[in-house]
Each structure stands twice: as C-alpha cells, then as structure tokens.
Amino acid sequence: MPEPETPVTFPPGFLWGAATSAYQIEGAVREDGRTPSIWDTFSHTPGKTAGGEHGDTAVDHYHRYRDDVALMAELGLGAYRFSVSWPRVQPTGRGPAVQRGLDFYRRLVDELLAHGIQPAVTLYHWDLPQELEDAGGWPVRDTALRFAEYAGIVGEALGDRVEQWITLNEPWCSAFLGYGSGVHAPGRTDAAASLRAAHHLNLGHGLGTSALRAAMPARNTVAVSLNSSVVRTVSQSPADLAAARRIDDLANGVFHGPMLQGAYPKHLFADTSSVTDWSFVLDGDLQLINQPLDALGLNYYTPALVSAGDASGGGSSADGHGASEHSPWPGAEDVTFHQTPGERTEMGWTIDPTGLHDLIMRYTREAPGLPLHITENGAAYDDKPDPEGRVHDPERIAYLHGHLSAVRRAIGDGADVRGYYLWSLMDNFEWSYGYGKRFGAVYVDYATLARTPKSSAHWYGQAARTAELPPVPVAE
C-alpha cells in the first residue's frame, strides 16, 4: 500500500478568511444616501459588461449581511475581508460622511465580532465616486487628497473595533485596466492617464496610511493589497529577459517601489518616456508614499509568460486581463504575452501554485521583516447544483489544496505569512464578466439569491477549524 501523505498543517494563529468587495455583493446602490460610483456608470453603459449586467442588486448583502455572517461562522472562518463603498460613505467624494452609510459598516463589524470573526477593512476596491471621476479621477492629484480625507473618516468611525486595514486593492487594475485598456471602470483608454493614475494611487495610499494612523489606535495595522505578477520568460535570451523586466516594472515595481522602497524602478521613466515625462511626480511625493507598513497583502491567481515582441505574437491580448484594442502596458505594447501551459479555470487562467510560492518568497527577500497576508486567491468554475440542490466543486478543492500547500511550503522556507483570504466568500458580480464567472465557495442562485455552501466551502471550513488541509476528494 502507498504511504499515507503527511498532513499539511499550519502554525497556530494563522488566519483563515474569505474576501469580498462592496460593489460585487452589496446591491442597494440608491439606498441611504449612496450615489453612483464609476462601476455603476460603467456597468450601465451598453457593451461594457457581459449581458449588460450590473451590481444594482448584486447578491443583496446590504440587506442579508446578518445571514451571511452567520454562514461564515457556521463554516468556521476566522476572518473576513470586505471593502467599504466610498460613495456610500462620502457620496460626492468630499465633505462630511453620511452616517447612514457608515452605520451599515458599524453593524457589519459588530455582527462579525459577535461571531468571533476578525474584520479586515479594505478602503478602496475600485468604486470611485462618479463625481470625483467627473473631476478627473485618479489621473488628477486631488483624488489622492480626497482619498486621504475619506480614509480618515472611515478610520475614525471603525478604528475602535477593526484592527486590520488595507488602503487599496490591486491599484494596478485601477490604473491600467481602468485608464489604459479600458476594460474596467471608468473605461478610459489613455496610456499617459494610466501612469498618472498609478502615481496618484500611490500618493493616495501614502496619504491614506498617514490619515488612518492619525485617526486610529496605535495597535491597528495598515497594509496594501497588490496583485503583483509572477513574470516568467519563454527563453533566457537577453531580449526576453529585458521584456520581462519591463513588464515586471509596470506590473509590480511601479507600486511596490515607491510604497516599500521610496523610489520608482530605475528604468521605468526611460521605458515610458514616449508616453509621459512624469512631471506629475512632485518633490516630496516619494516620501509621502513611502510610509512604513505593518503588513503586505498579496493577491495571486496565475503567472504571466512573456517574450520580446515578434510578428506572430499577440501583444498584450493573452495577458488574461480582458480583450481590448488598447494595451494596459504603456511603453511595452511590443512585449508578447503567451498562454502558459496547463489546466485552466473558467477565466482561462492557468493553475500554477508554484507562482504563489515564488511570489511569497520574492517579497520575503525584498521586504524582509514585513508580515505577509494572501488577501486574494481562488478560482472560477462553472458550478451547478445537482438534482438534490448540492453543489460539488472538486476542481476548486484541488485548486485550494494546491495553493494552500504552496503557502505552507513558503512558511517552511522562512516566509512570515500570517493569513489567507479565499476569493471569494460567495458568487457575485465579476466586474466586466457580469455574473457568468463563479468564484464563490458559496453558491448563489441569482434568481432567488439563496446561498448554498459548495463542497469547497465545507472543505475550507474544516481546514480553518483544524489548521490542517483535508485530503482532496477522489473524483467519482
């Protein structure tokens, strides 16, 4: 008989969580003073989302949050990462808060704490108030100042009960998918604007970090969640390595350089000189951005595979970020992205847990002493209930087992990883893909909004309760 596998166990105190974002789950877009965000506008613009779908109702978490928290507790989750809707708190993006909006998050936090679940608040998960976009959006400096004001408001309201804070989620997507390729809100296609947006997101992060610390108890932690890419090359040729370095600077260094080291990558300005002169970077900005962090959030789904441009290449069309005639890679439009080999999820993304291990170890080397959290990781599959109403998703269980094993391997290699947040708690509005891509551990019937935990939810709940990965079920 084969030897039984050694159980994969996690250290005491490791946080087992799940994550969501406001626009994807809350609904109630016109209630209690909330005004439109850029995603309300974008999703109601014909042709921008699959089937013209939008988040007006989403999965109605705004009204069902108590049941959703009870479900988290039933599954055994120890932490829940959610985002605050900026236009629910500050409808115009400036001025005093709407207390009815803040009250929803106060109630949500109290409900989580009553069930023994640690809340982790993300301040910005892509839902810029439309009024700020009308004034120029992230490409203008004032948006960073407005974000700092908003951060202080939310920190003061919830900082007595929430200890874990995240300023921005995936600023790369906000800058380069929102203002470069246009596949995300606000749907602009201006390469220079995307680089200005990246800098002002950095500035907003730094100013927002300072505002949070001024408004909250010193015990609270402040982090940022980056979807840093694992960039691999087709060959070790000098041209391919140079292409990978350019993409790495645009995917990773443009954010972690200023945030963690106080400097942009040394080649970035020259590589993008045909797009912008970077005159929007003012004296003192890098010091404002480079605020000490208490942790770093890493979001990982799949690696990237690139080469120097060639006549048969697909440019950025195979980068996994949605189809557009406009590239999200300013100054690197000639770099070719390739489909990585292997099994894929419904998003077309290759399943490769080694990329998560590599990502963790990179930041362990480059930011020594900075605790890490995996703030997003998960997979979309075409989940359907069986005749008894149960939802079996063995592919997701295998995905989670592989990636959590990679996290544990990194911990064994010396990485200080403190927690893992499954993306996502439940099926929801998947941005420009509408409701067609199901990332949830909990199945949502979009006609009735009934919630049904999938097999993966029970599997993950057992892992959370025991700090040990259950075996992957054998396919029937």
CSV table of C-alpha atoms in Angstrom, one decimal:
chain,number,residue,atom,x,y,z
A,1,MET,CA,0.0,0.0,0.0
A,2,PRO,CA,1.2,3.5,-0.7
A,3,GLU,CA,2.4,5.6,2.3
A,4,PRO,CA,-0.3,8.0,3.5
A,5,GLU,CA,0.5,11.6,2.7
A,6,THR,CA,1.9,13.7,5.5
A,7,PRO,CA,-0.8,16.2,6.6
A,8,VAL,CA,-0.3,19.8,5.6
A,9,THR,CA,-0.6,21.7,8.9
A,10,PHE,CA,-0.4,25.5,9.6
A,11,PRO,CA,1.1,27.3,12.5
A,12,PRO,CA,-1.0,28.4,15.5
A,13,GLY,CA,-2.7,31.8,15.0
A,14,PHE,CA,-2.8,31.5,11.2
A,15,LEU,CA,-5.8,33.4,9.9
A,16,TRP,CA,-8.3,31.6,7.7
A,17,GLY,CA,-10.5,34.1,6.0
A,18,ALA,CA,-12.6,34.9,2.9
A,19,ALA,CA,-12.8,38.1,0.9
A,20,THR,CA,-15.4,40.2,-1.0
A,21,SER,CA,-15.8,43.7,-2.3
A,22,ALA,CA,-18.6,46.2,-1.8
A,23,TYR,CA,-19.8,46.7,-5.4
A,24,GLN,CA,-19.7,43.0,-6.1
A,25,ILE,CA,-22.0,41.9,-3.3
A,26,GLU,CA,-23.9,44.8,-1.6
A,27,GLY,CA,-26.5,46.0,-4.0
A,28,ALA,CA,-28.7,48.8,-2.5
A,29,VAL,CA,-27.0,51.2,-4.8
A,30,ARG,CA,-29.5,54.0,-4.3
A,31,GLU,CA,-30.2,53.5,-0.6
A,32,ASP,CA,-29.3,55.5,2.5
A,33,GLY,CA,-27.6,58.3,0.5
A,34,ARG,CA,-25.4,56.3,-1.7
A,35,THR,CA,-24.6,57.9,-5.1
A,36,PRO,CA,-23.1,56.3,-8.2
A,37,SER,CA,-19.6,55.1,-8.4
A,38,ILE,CA,-17.6,54.6,-11.6
A,39,TRP,CA,-18.7,51.0,-11.7
A,40,ASP,CA,-22.4,52.0,-11.6
A,41,THR,CA,-21.8,54.2,-14.6
A,42,PHE,CA,-19.6,51.7,-16.4
A,43,SER,CA,-21.9,48.7,-15.9
A,44,HIS,CA,-24.9,50.7,-17.1
A,45,THR,CA,-23.0,51.7,-20.3
A,46,PRO,CA,-24.1,49.4,-23.2
A,47,GLY,CA,-21.4,47.0,-24.2
A,48,LYS,CA,-19.2,47.4,-21.2
A,49,THR,CA,-20.2,44.2,-19.2
A,50,ALA,CA,-21.3,40.8,-20.3
A,51,GLY,CA,-25.1,40.9,-21.0
A,52,GLY,CA,-25.3,44.4,-19.7
A,53,GLU,CA,-25.2,43.1,-16.2
A,54,HIS,CA,-24.6,45.4,-13.2
A,55,GLY,CA,-24.4,45.5,-9.4
A,56,ASP,CA,-27.7,47.2,-8.7
A,57,THR,CA,-28.8,44.2,-6.6
A,58,ALA,CA,-25.7,42.1,-6.8
A,59,VAL,CA,-26.3,39.4,-4.1
A,60,ASP,CA,-28.1,41.9,-1.8
A,61,HIS,CA,-25.5,41.6,1.0
A,62,TYR,CA,-26.6,45.0,2.2
A,63,HIS,CA,-29.9,43.5,3.5
A,64,ARG,CA,-28.6,40.0,4.1
A,65,TYR,CA,-25.4,40.6,5.9
A,66,ARG,CA,-26.5,39.0,9.2
A,67,ASP,CA,-27.3,35.8,7.5
A,68,ASP,CA,-24.0,36.0,5.6
A,69,VAL,CA,-22.0,36.5,8.8
A,70,ALA,CA,-23.9,33.6,10.4
A,71,LEU,CA,-22.9,31.4,7.4
A,72,MET,CA,-19.2,32.5,7.8
A,73,ALA,CA,-19.4,31.5,11.4
A,74,GLU,CA,-21.0,28.2,10.6
A,75,LEU,CA,-18.3,27.4,8.1
A,76,GLY,CA,-15.6,28.2,10.7
A,77,LEU,CA,-14.0,31.3,9.2
A,78,GLY,CA,-11.8,33.3,11.5
A,79,ALA,CA,-11.5,36.5,9.4
A,80,TYR,CA,-13.5,38.4,6.8
A,81,ARG,CA,-12.0,40.9,4.4
A,82,PHE,CA,-14.6,43.3,3.0
A,83,SER,CA,-14.4,46.7,1.3
A,84,VAL,CA,-16.2,49.9,2.2
A,85,SER,CA,-18.1,51.6,-0.6
A,86,TRP,CA,-16.7,55.1,-0.9
A,87,PRO,CA,-19.9,56.7,-2.4
A,88,ARG,CA,-21.9,55.1,0.4
A,89,VAL,CA,-19.9,56.9,3.0
A,90,GLN,CA,-19.0,60.1,1.1
A,91,PRO,CA,-21.4,60.4,-1.8
A,92,THR,CA,-19.6,63.2,-3.6
A,93,GLY,CA,-16.1,62.0,-2.6
A,94,ARG,CA,-15.6,65.0,-0.4
A,95,GLY,CA,-17.0,66.6,2.7
A,96,PRO,CA,-18.7,65.1,5.7
A,97,ALA,CA,-19.8,61.5,5.9
A,98,VAL,CA,-23.3,60.2,5.5
A,99,GLN,CA,-23.8,58.5,8.9
A,100,ARG,CA,-26.4,56.0,7.4
A,101,GLY,CA,-23.7,54.7,5.2
A,102,LEU,CA,-21.2,54.4,8.0
A,103,ASP,CA,-23.8,52.8,10.1
A,104,PHE,CA,-24.1,49.8,7.8
A,105,TYR,CA,-20.4,49.1,8.3
A,106,ARG,CA,-20.7,49.6,12.0
A,107,ARG,CA,-23.5,47.0,12.1
A,108,LEU,CA,-21.5,44.6,9.9
A,109,VAL,CA,-18.4,44.9,12.1
A,110,ASP,CA,-20.4,44.4,15.3
A,111,GLU,CA,-22.0,41.3,13.8
A,112,LEU,CA,-18.6,39.9,12.8
A,113,LEU,CA,-17.2,40.5,16.2
A,114,ALA,CA,-20.2,38.9,17.9
A,115,HIS,CA,-19.5,35.7,15.9
A,116,GLY,CA,-15.8,35.7,16.7
A,117,ILE,CA,-14.7,36.7,13.2
A,118,GLN,CA,-11.9,39.3,12.7
A,119,PRO,CA,-12.9,42.1,10.3
A,120,ALA,CA,-10.3,43.3,7.8
A,121,VAL,CA,-11.3,46.5,6.0
A,122,THR,CA,-10.3,47.5,2.5
A,123,LEU,CA,-10.9,51.2,1.9
A,124,TYR,CA,-10.8,51.2,-1.9
A,125,HIS,CA,-11.8,48.3,-4.1
A,126,TRP,CA,-12.3,50.2,-7.3
A,127,ASP,CA,-15.6,52.1,-6.6
A,128,LEU,CA,-14.5,55.7,-7.0
A,129,PRO,CA,-17.4,58.2,-6.6
A,130,GLN,CA,-18.5,59.2,-10.0
A,131,GLU,CA,-18.3,62.9,-9.1
A,132,LEU,CA,-14.6,62.5,-8.5
A,133,GLU,CA,-14.2,60.8,-11.9
A,134,ASP,CA,-16.1,63.7,-13.5
A,135,ALA,CA,-13.5,66.0,-11.9
A,136,GLY,CA,-10.6,64.0,-13.5
A,137,GLY,CA,-10.5,60.8,-11.5
A,138,TRP,CA,-7.2,59.1,-10.4
A,139,PRO,CA,-5.2,60.9,-13.1
A,140,VAL,CA,-5.6,64.1,-11.2
A,141,ARG,CA,-3.7,64.8,-7.9
A,142,ASP,CA,-6.8,66.0,-6.0
A,143,THR,CA,-8.2,62.5,-6.0
A,144,ALA,CA,-5.4,61.3,-3.8
A,145,LEU,CA,-6.1,64.1,-1.3
A,146,ARG,CA,-9.8,63.2,-1.3
A,147,PHE,CA,-8.9,59.6,-0.6
A,148,ALA,CA,-6.9,60.6,2.4
A,149,GLU,CA,-9.9,62.5,3.8
A,150,TYR,CA,-12.1,59.5,3.2
A,151,ALA,CA,-9.6,57.2,4.9
A,152,GLY,CA,-9.6,59.4,8.0
A,153,ILE,CA,-13.4,59.4,8.2
A,154,VAL,CA,-13.7,55.6,8.0
A,155,GLY,CA,-10.7,55.0,10.3
A,156,GLU,CA,-12.3,57.3,12.9
A,157,ALA,CA,-15.6,55.5,12.6
A,158,LEU,CA,-14.4,51.9,12.8
A,159,GLY,CA,-10.9,52.1,14.1
A,160,ASP,CA,-12.0,51.3,17.7
A,161,ARG,CA,-13.3,47.9,16.5
A,162,VAL,CA,-11.3,47.0,13.4
A,163,GLU,CA,-7.6,46.3,13.8
A,164,GLN,CA,-6.7,45.2,10.2
A,165,TRP,CA,-6.8,47.9,7.5
A,166,ILE,CA,-5.9,47.8,3.8
A,167,THR,CA,-5.7,51.1,1.8
A,168,LEU,CA,-6.0,50.0,-1.8
A,169,ASN,CA,-6.9,46.7,-3.5
A,170,GLU,CA,-5.0,46.0,-6.7
A,171,PRO,CA,-4.1,49.5,-7.8
A,172,TRP,CA,-2.6,48.0,-11.0
A,173,CYS,CA,-6.2,47.2,-12.1
A,174,SER,CA,-7.5,50.7,-11.1
A,175,ALA,CA,-4.7,52.4,-13.1
A,176,PHE,CA,-4.1,50.2,-16.1
A,177,LEU,CA,-7.4,48.4,-16.8
A,178,GLY,CA,-9.4,51.5,-15.8
A,179,TYR,CA,-7.5,54.2,-17.7
A,180,GLY,CA,-5.2,52.2,-20.1
A,181,SER,CA,-7.1,49.3,-21.7
A,182,GLY,CA,-10.5,50.5,-20.6
A,183,VAL,CA,-11.9,47.1,-19.7
A,184,HIS,CA,-12.6,48.2,-16.2
A,185,ALA,CA,-14.3,51.4,-15.0
A,186,PRO,CA,-14.1,54.2,-15.9
A,187,GLY,CA,-13.3,52.7,-19.3
A,188,ARG,CA,-10.8,55.3,-20.4
A,189,THR,CA,-8.0,54.4,-22.9
A,190,ASP,CA,-5.2,56.9,-22.4
A,191,ALA,CA,-1.8,55.5,-21.7
A,192,ALA,CA,-0.5,58.7,-20.2
A,193,ALA,CA,-3.5,59.0,-17.9
A,194,SER,CA,-2.9,55.4,-16.7
A,195,LEU,CA,0.6,56.3,-15.5
A,196,ARG,CA,-0.7,59.5,-13.8
A,197,ALA,CA,-3.4,57.4,-12.2
A,198,ALA,CA,-0.7,54.9,-10.9
A,199,HIS,CA,1.3,57.7,-9.3
A,200,HIS,CA,-1.8,59.3,-7.7
A,201,LEU,CA,-3.0,55.9,-6.4
A,202,ASN,CA,0.5,55.6,-4.8
A,203,LEU,CA,0.1,59.0,-3.3
A,204,GLY,CA,-3.4,58.2,-2.1
A,205,HIS,CA,-2.0,55.1,-0.4
A,206,GLY,CA,0.7,57.1,1.4
A,207,LEU,CA,-1.6,59.9,2.4
A,208,GLY,CA,-4.4,57.5,3.4
A,209,THR,CA,-2.0,55.5,5.5
A,210,SER,CA,-1.0,58.6,7.4
A,211,ALA,CA,-4.7,59.6,7.8
A,212,LEU,CA,-5.6,56.2,9.2
A,213,ARG,CA,-2.8,56.3,11.7
A,214,ALA,CA,-3.8,59.7,12.9
A,215,ALA,CA,-7.4,58.6,13.3
A,216,MET,CA,-7.0,55.1,14.9
A,217,PRO,CA,-5.5,53.4,17.9
A,218,ALA,CA,-1.8,52.6,17.6
A,219,ARG,CA,-2.5,48.9,17.8
A,220,ASN,CA,-4.2,48.8,14.4
A,221,THR,CA,-2.3,47.6,11.4
A,222,VAL,CA,-2.2,49.2,7.9
A,223,ALA,CA,-1.4,47.3,4.7
A,224,VAL,CA,-2.0,47.4,1.0
A,225,SER,CA,-3.1,44.6,-1.3
A,226,LEU,CA,-1.1,44.3,-4.6
A,227,ASN,CA,-1.8,41.9,-7.4
A,228,SER,CA,1.9,41.5,-8.1
A,229,SER,CA,2.6,39.5,-11.2
A,230,VAL,CA,4.9,36.5,-11.4
A,231,VAL,CA,6.5,37.2,-14.7
A,232,ARG,CA,8.3,34.4,-16.5
A,233,THR,CA,10.0,34.2,-19.8
A,234,VAL,CA,9.7,31.9,-22.8
A,235,SER,CA,13.5,31.7,-23.0
A,236,GLN,CA,16.6,33.1,-21.3
A,237,SER,CA,17.6,35.2,-24.2
A,238,PRO,CA,18.6,38.8,-23.4
A,239,ALA,CA,15.6,40.1,-25.4
A,240,ASP,CA,13.1,38.0,-23.5
A,241,LEU,CA,14.7,38.9,-20.1
A,242,ALA,CA,14.5,42.6,-21.0
A,243,ALA,CA,10.9,42.2,-21.9
A,244,ALA,CA,10.1,40.5,-18.6
A,245,ARG,CA,11.9,43.3,-16.7
A,246,ARG,CA,9.8,45.9,-18.4
A,247,ILE,CA,6.6,44.1,-17.6
A,248,ASP,CA,7.8,43.5,-14.0
A,249,ASP,CA,8.4,47.2,-13.6
A,250,LEU,CA,4.9,48.0,-14.9
A,251,ALA,CA,3.1,45.3,-13.0
A,252,ASN,CA,5.0,45.4,-9.7
A,253,GLY,CA,7.7,47.9,-9.3
A,254,VAL,CA,5.5,50.9,-10.2
A,255,PHE,CA,3.7,50.2,-7.0
A,256,HIS,CA,6.0,48.4,-4.6
A,257,GLY,CA,9.0,50.5,-5.5
A,258,PRO,CA,7.5,53.8,-4.1
A,259,MET,CA,5.5,52.1,-1.4
A,260,LEU,CA,8.2,49.9,0.0
A,261,GLN,CA,11.5,51.5,-1.1
A,262,GLY,CA,10.6,55.1,-1.7
A,263,ALA,CA,11.6,55.0,-5.4
A,264,TYR,CA,10.3,54.1,-8.8
A,265,PRO,CA,12.2,51.4,-10.7
A,266,LYS,CA,15.3,52.8,-12.3
A,267,HIS,CA,14.4,52.1,-15.9
A,268,LEU,CA,10.7,52.9,-15.7
A,269,PHE,CA,10.8,56.6,-16.6
A,270,ALA,CA,13.1,55.9,-19.6
A,271,ASP,CA,10.9,52.9,-20.8
A,272,THR,CA,7.8,55.1,-20.7
A,273,SER,CA,9.3,58.4,-21.9
A,274,SER,CA,7.4,58.2,-25.2
A,275,VAL,CA,4.2,58.2,-23.1
A,276,THR,CA,4.8,60.8,-20.4
A,277,ASP,CA,7.6,62.9,-18.9
A,278,TRP,CA,6.5,62.0,-15.3
A,279,SER,CA,6.3,65.7,-14.4
A,280,PHE,CA,3.4,65.0,-12.2
A,281,VAL,CA,5.8,63.4,-9.6
A,282,LEU,CA,6.4,66.4,-7.3
A,283,ASP,CA,9.2,66.9,-4.9
A,284,GLY,CA,8.4,65.1,-1.6
A,285,ASP,CA,5.8,62.7,-3.2
A,286,LEU,CA,8.0,59.7,-2.7
A,287,GLN,CA,8.5,60.4,0.9
A,288,LEU,CA,4.7,60.8,1.3
A,289,ILE,CA,4.1,57.5,-0.4
A,290,ASN,CA,6.8,55.5,1.4
A,291,GLN,CA,5.0,55.2,4.8
A,292,PRO,CA,6.1,52.2,7.0
A,293,LEU,CA,3.6,49.4,6.6
A,294,ASP,CA,2.6,46.8,9.2
A,295,ALA,CA,1.9,44.1,6.6
A,296,LEU,CA,1.6,43.5,2.8
A,297,GLY,CA,-1.3,41.8,1.1
A,298,LEU,CA,-0.6,39.7,-2.0
A,299,ASN,CA,-3.3,38.7,-4.5
A,300,TYR,CA,-2.4,35.8,-6.8
A,301,TYR,CA,-4.2,33.8,-9.5
A,302,THR,CA,-1.9,32.8,-12.3
A,303,PRO,CA,1.6,33.6,-13.6
A,304,ALA,CA,2.4,35.6,-16.7
A,305,LEU,CA,4.6,34.3,-19.6
A,306,VAL,CA,6.3,36.8,-21.9
A,307,SER,CA,8.8,37.2,-24.7
A,308,ALA,CA,10.1,40.0,-26.8
A,309,GLY,CA,7.7,41.0,-29.5
A,310,ASP,CA,7.6,39.0,-32.7
A,311,ALA,CA,5.5,39.2,-35.8
A,312,SER,CA,3.3,36.3,-34.7
A,313,GLY,CA,2.8,37.4,-31.2
A,314,GLY,CA,-0.4,38.6,-29.6
A,315,GLY,CA,0.9,41.6,-27.8
A,316,SER,CA,-0.9,42.0,-24.6
A,317,SER,CA,-4.0,40.1,-25.8
A,318,ALA,CA,-3.0,37.0,-24.0
A,319,ASP,CA,-2.3,38.7,-20.7
A,320,GLY,CA,-5.5,37.4,-19.1
A,321,HIS,CA,-7.0,40.8,-18.4
A,322,GLY,CA,-9.8,41.1,-21.0
A,323,ALA,CA,-9.9,41.9,-24.6
A,324,SER,CA,-9.2,45.5,-25.8
A,325,GLU,CA,-7.7,47.2,-28.7
A,326,HIS,CA,-5.7,49.3,-26.1
A,327,SER,CA,-2.9,47.9,-24.1
A,328,PRO,CA,-2.7,48.1,-20.3
A,329,TRP,CA,1.1,48.1,-20.6
A,330,PRO,CA,2.2,51.7,-21.5
A,331,GLY,CA,5.5,51.7,-23.3
A,332,ALA,CA,5.6,47.9,-23.5
A,333,GLU,CA,3.0,47.3,-26.2
A,334,ASP,CA,5.5,45.3,-28.2
A,335,VAL,CA,6.0,42.7,-25.5
A,336,THR,CA,4.2,39.4,-26.3
A,337,PHE,CA,2.2,37.6,-23.7
A,338,HIS,CA,1.8,33.8,-24.1
A,339,GLN,CA,-0.7,31.4,-22.7
A,340,THR,CA,1.0,29.3,-20.1
A,341,PRO,CA,0.6,25.6,-20.5
A,342,GLY,CA,-1.5,23.5,-18.1
A,343,GLU,CA,-5.0,23.1,-16.7
A,344,ARG,CA,-7.2,26.3,-16.7
A,345,THR,CA,-10.0,27.8,-14.7
A,346,GLU,CA,-13.2,29.3,-16.3
A,347,MET,CA,-11.3,32.6,-16.6
A,348,GLY,CA,-8.8,30.9,-18.9
A,349,TRP,CA,-6.1,31.3,-16.2
A,350,THR,CA,-3.5,28.5,-15.8
A,351,ILE,CA,-3.5,26.8,-12.4
A,352,ASP,CA,0.1,27.1,-11.1
A,353,PRO,CA,0.6,27.1,-7.3
A,354,THR,CA,4.4,27.4,-7.8
A,355,GLY,CA,3.7,31.0,-8.8
A,356,LEU,CA,2.2,31.8,-5.4
A,357,HIS,CA,5.3,30.2,-3.7
A,358,ASP,CA,7.6,32.3,-5.9
A,359,LEU,CA,5.7,35.5,-5.2
A,360,ILE,CA,5.8,35.0,-1.4
A,361,MET,CA,9.5,34.2,-1.4
A,362,ARG,CA,10.2,37.3,-3.6
A,363,TYR,CA,8.7,39.6,-1.0
A,364,THR,CA,10.3,37.7,1.8
A,365,ARG,CA,13.6,38.6,0.2
A,366,GLU,CA,12.8,42.1,-0.9
A,367,ALA,CA,10.8,43.3,2.1
A,368,PRO,CA,12.4,41.4,5.0
A,369,GLY,CA,10.5,41.6,8.3
A,370,LEU,CA,7.2,42.6,6.7
A,371,PRO,CA,4.4,40.2,7.5
A,372,LEU,CA,2.5,38.9,4.5
A,373,HIS,CA,-1.2,38.0,4.0
A,374,ILE,CA,-2.6,36.3,1.0
A,375,THR,CA,-5.5,38.6,0.6
A,376,GLU,CA,-7.0,37.0,-2.5
A,377,ASN,CA,-6.6,33.6,-4.1
A,378,GLY,CA,-9.2,31.5,-5.8
A,379,ALA,CA,-10.7,30.1,-9.0
A,380,ALA,CA,-13.8,30.4,-11.1
A,381,TYR,CA,-15.6,27.2,-12.2
A,382,ASP,CA,-18.9,26.5,-13.9
A,383,ASP,CA,-20.6,25.4,-10.8
A,384,LYS,CA,-24.2,24.0,-10.9
A,385,PRO,CA,-26.4,22.4,-8.3
A,386,ASP,CA,-27.1,18.6,-8.6
A,387,PRO,CA,-30.7,17.3,-8.6
A,388,GLU,CA,-30.6,17.4,-4.7
A,389,GLY,CA,-29.5,21.0,-4.7
A,390,ARG,CA,-26.0,20.3,-3.6
A,391,VAL,CA,-23.0,22.0,-5.4
A,392,HIS,CA,-20.0,19.8,-5.8
A,393,ASP,CA,-16.8,21.6,-6.9
A,394,PRO,CA,-13.9,19.2,-6.6
A,395,GLU,CA,-11.8,21.3,-9.0
A,396,ARG,CA,-11.9,24.2,-6.6
A,397,ILE,CA,-10.9,22.0,-3.7
A,398,ALA,CA,-7.9,20.8,-5.7
A,399,TYR,CA,-7.0,24.4,-6.5
A,400,LEU,CA,-7.2,25.5,-2.9
A,401,HIS,CA,-5.3,22.4,-1.7
A,402,GLY,CA,-2.5,23.2,-4.2
A,403,HIS,CA,-2.2,26.9,-3.4
A,404,LEU,CA,-2.5,26.5,0.4
A,405,SER,CA,0.2,23.8,0.2
A,406,ALA,CA,2.3,26.4,-1.6
A,407,VAL,CA,1.7,28.9,1.2
A,408,ARG,CA,2.7,26.3,3.8
A,409,ARG,CA,5.8,25.4,1.8
A,410,ALA,CA,6.8,29.1,1.8
A,411,ILE,CA,6.2,29.3,5.5
A,412,GLY,CA,8.6,26.4,5.9
A,413,ASP,CA,11.1,28.2,3.7
A,414,GLY,CA,11.1,31.1,6.2
A,415,ALA,CA,8.2,33.3,4.9
A,416,ASP,CA,6.2,35.2,7.5
A,417,VAL,CA,2.7,34.6,6.1
A,418,ARG,CA,0.1,35.3,8.7
A,419,GLY,CA,-3.2,34.5,6.9
A,420,TYR,CA,-5.1,33.5,3.8
A,421,TYR,CA,-8.3,35.0,2.4
A,422,LEU,CA,-10.2,32.9,-0.1
A,423,TRP,CA,-11.6,34.7,-3.1
A,424,SER,CA,-14.4,34.7,-2.8
A,425,LEU,CA,-16.8,34.0,0.0
A,426,MET,CA,-19.7,33.7,-2.4
A,427,ASP,CA,-20.6,34.0,-6.1
A,428,ASN,CA,-21.0,37.7,-7.1
A,429,PHE,CA,-20.8,40.3,-9.8
A,430,GLU,CA,-17.5,39.6,-11.5
A,431,TRP,CA,-16.9,43.1,-13.0
A,432,SER,CA,-16.9,43.2,-16.8
A,433,TYR,CA,-17.8,39.5,-16.9
A,434,GLY,CA,-21.1,40.1,-15.2
A,435,TYR,CA,-22.5,37.1,-13.3
A,436,GLY,CA,-21.0,34.5,-15.6
A,437,LYS,CA,-17.9,33.7,-13.6
A,438,ARG,CA,-18.4,32.0,-10.2
A,439,PHE,CA,-15.5,32.4,-7.8
A,440,GLY,CA,-17.5,31.7,-4.7
A,441,ALA,CA,-17.2,29.0,-2.1
A,442,VAL,CA,-20.9,29.6,-1.5
A,443,TYR,CA,-23.2,29.2,-4.5
A,444,VAL,CA,-25.7,32.0,-5.1
A,445,ASP,CA,-28.9,31.3,-7.1
A,446,TYR,CA,-29.2,34.7,-8.8
A,447,ALA,CA,-32.9,34.3,-9.3
A,448,THR,CA,-33.7,33.8,-5.6
A,449,LEU,CA,-30.4,34.9,-4.0
A,450,ALA,CA,-30.4,31.8,-1.9
A,451,ARG,CA,-27.0,30.8,-0.6
A,452,THR,CA,-25.7,27.2,-0.7
A,453,PRO,CA,-22.2,26.3,0.5
A,454,LYS,CA,-20.4,24.3,-2.1
A,455,SER,CA,-18.2,21.3,-1.3
A,456,SER,CA,-15.2,23.6,-1.2
A,457,ALA,CA,-16.8,25.8,1.5
A,458,HIS,CA,-17.1,22.8,3.8
A,459,TRP,CA,-13.6,21.6,2.9
A,460,TYR,CA,-12.2,25.1,3.6
A,461,GLY,CA,-14.2,25.4,6.8
A,462,GLN,CA,-12.7,22.1,8.0
A,463,ALA,CA,-9.2,23.4,7.2
A,464,ALA,CA,-10.0,26.6,9.1
A,465,ARG,CA,-11.2,24.8,12.2
A,466,THR,CA,-8.3,22.3,12.3
A,467,ALA,CA,-5.4,24.3,10.8
A,468,GLU,CA,-4.8,21.2,8.6
A,469,LEU,CA,-5.7,20.7,4.9
A,470,PRO,CA,-8.2,17.9,4.5
A,471,PRO,CA,-7.4,15.4,1.6
A,472,VAL,CA,-8.7,16.2,-1.8
A,473,PRO,CA,-11.7,14.1,-2.6
A,474,VAL,CA,-11.2,11.4,-5.2
A,475,ALA,CA,-13.2,12.1,-8.3
A,476,GLU,CA,-16.1,9.7,-8.7
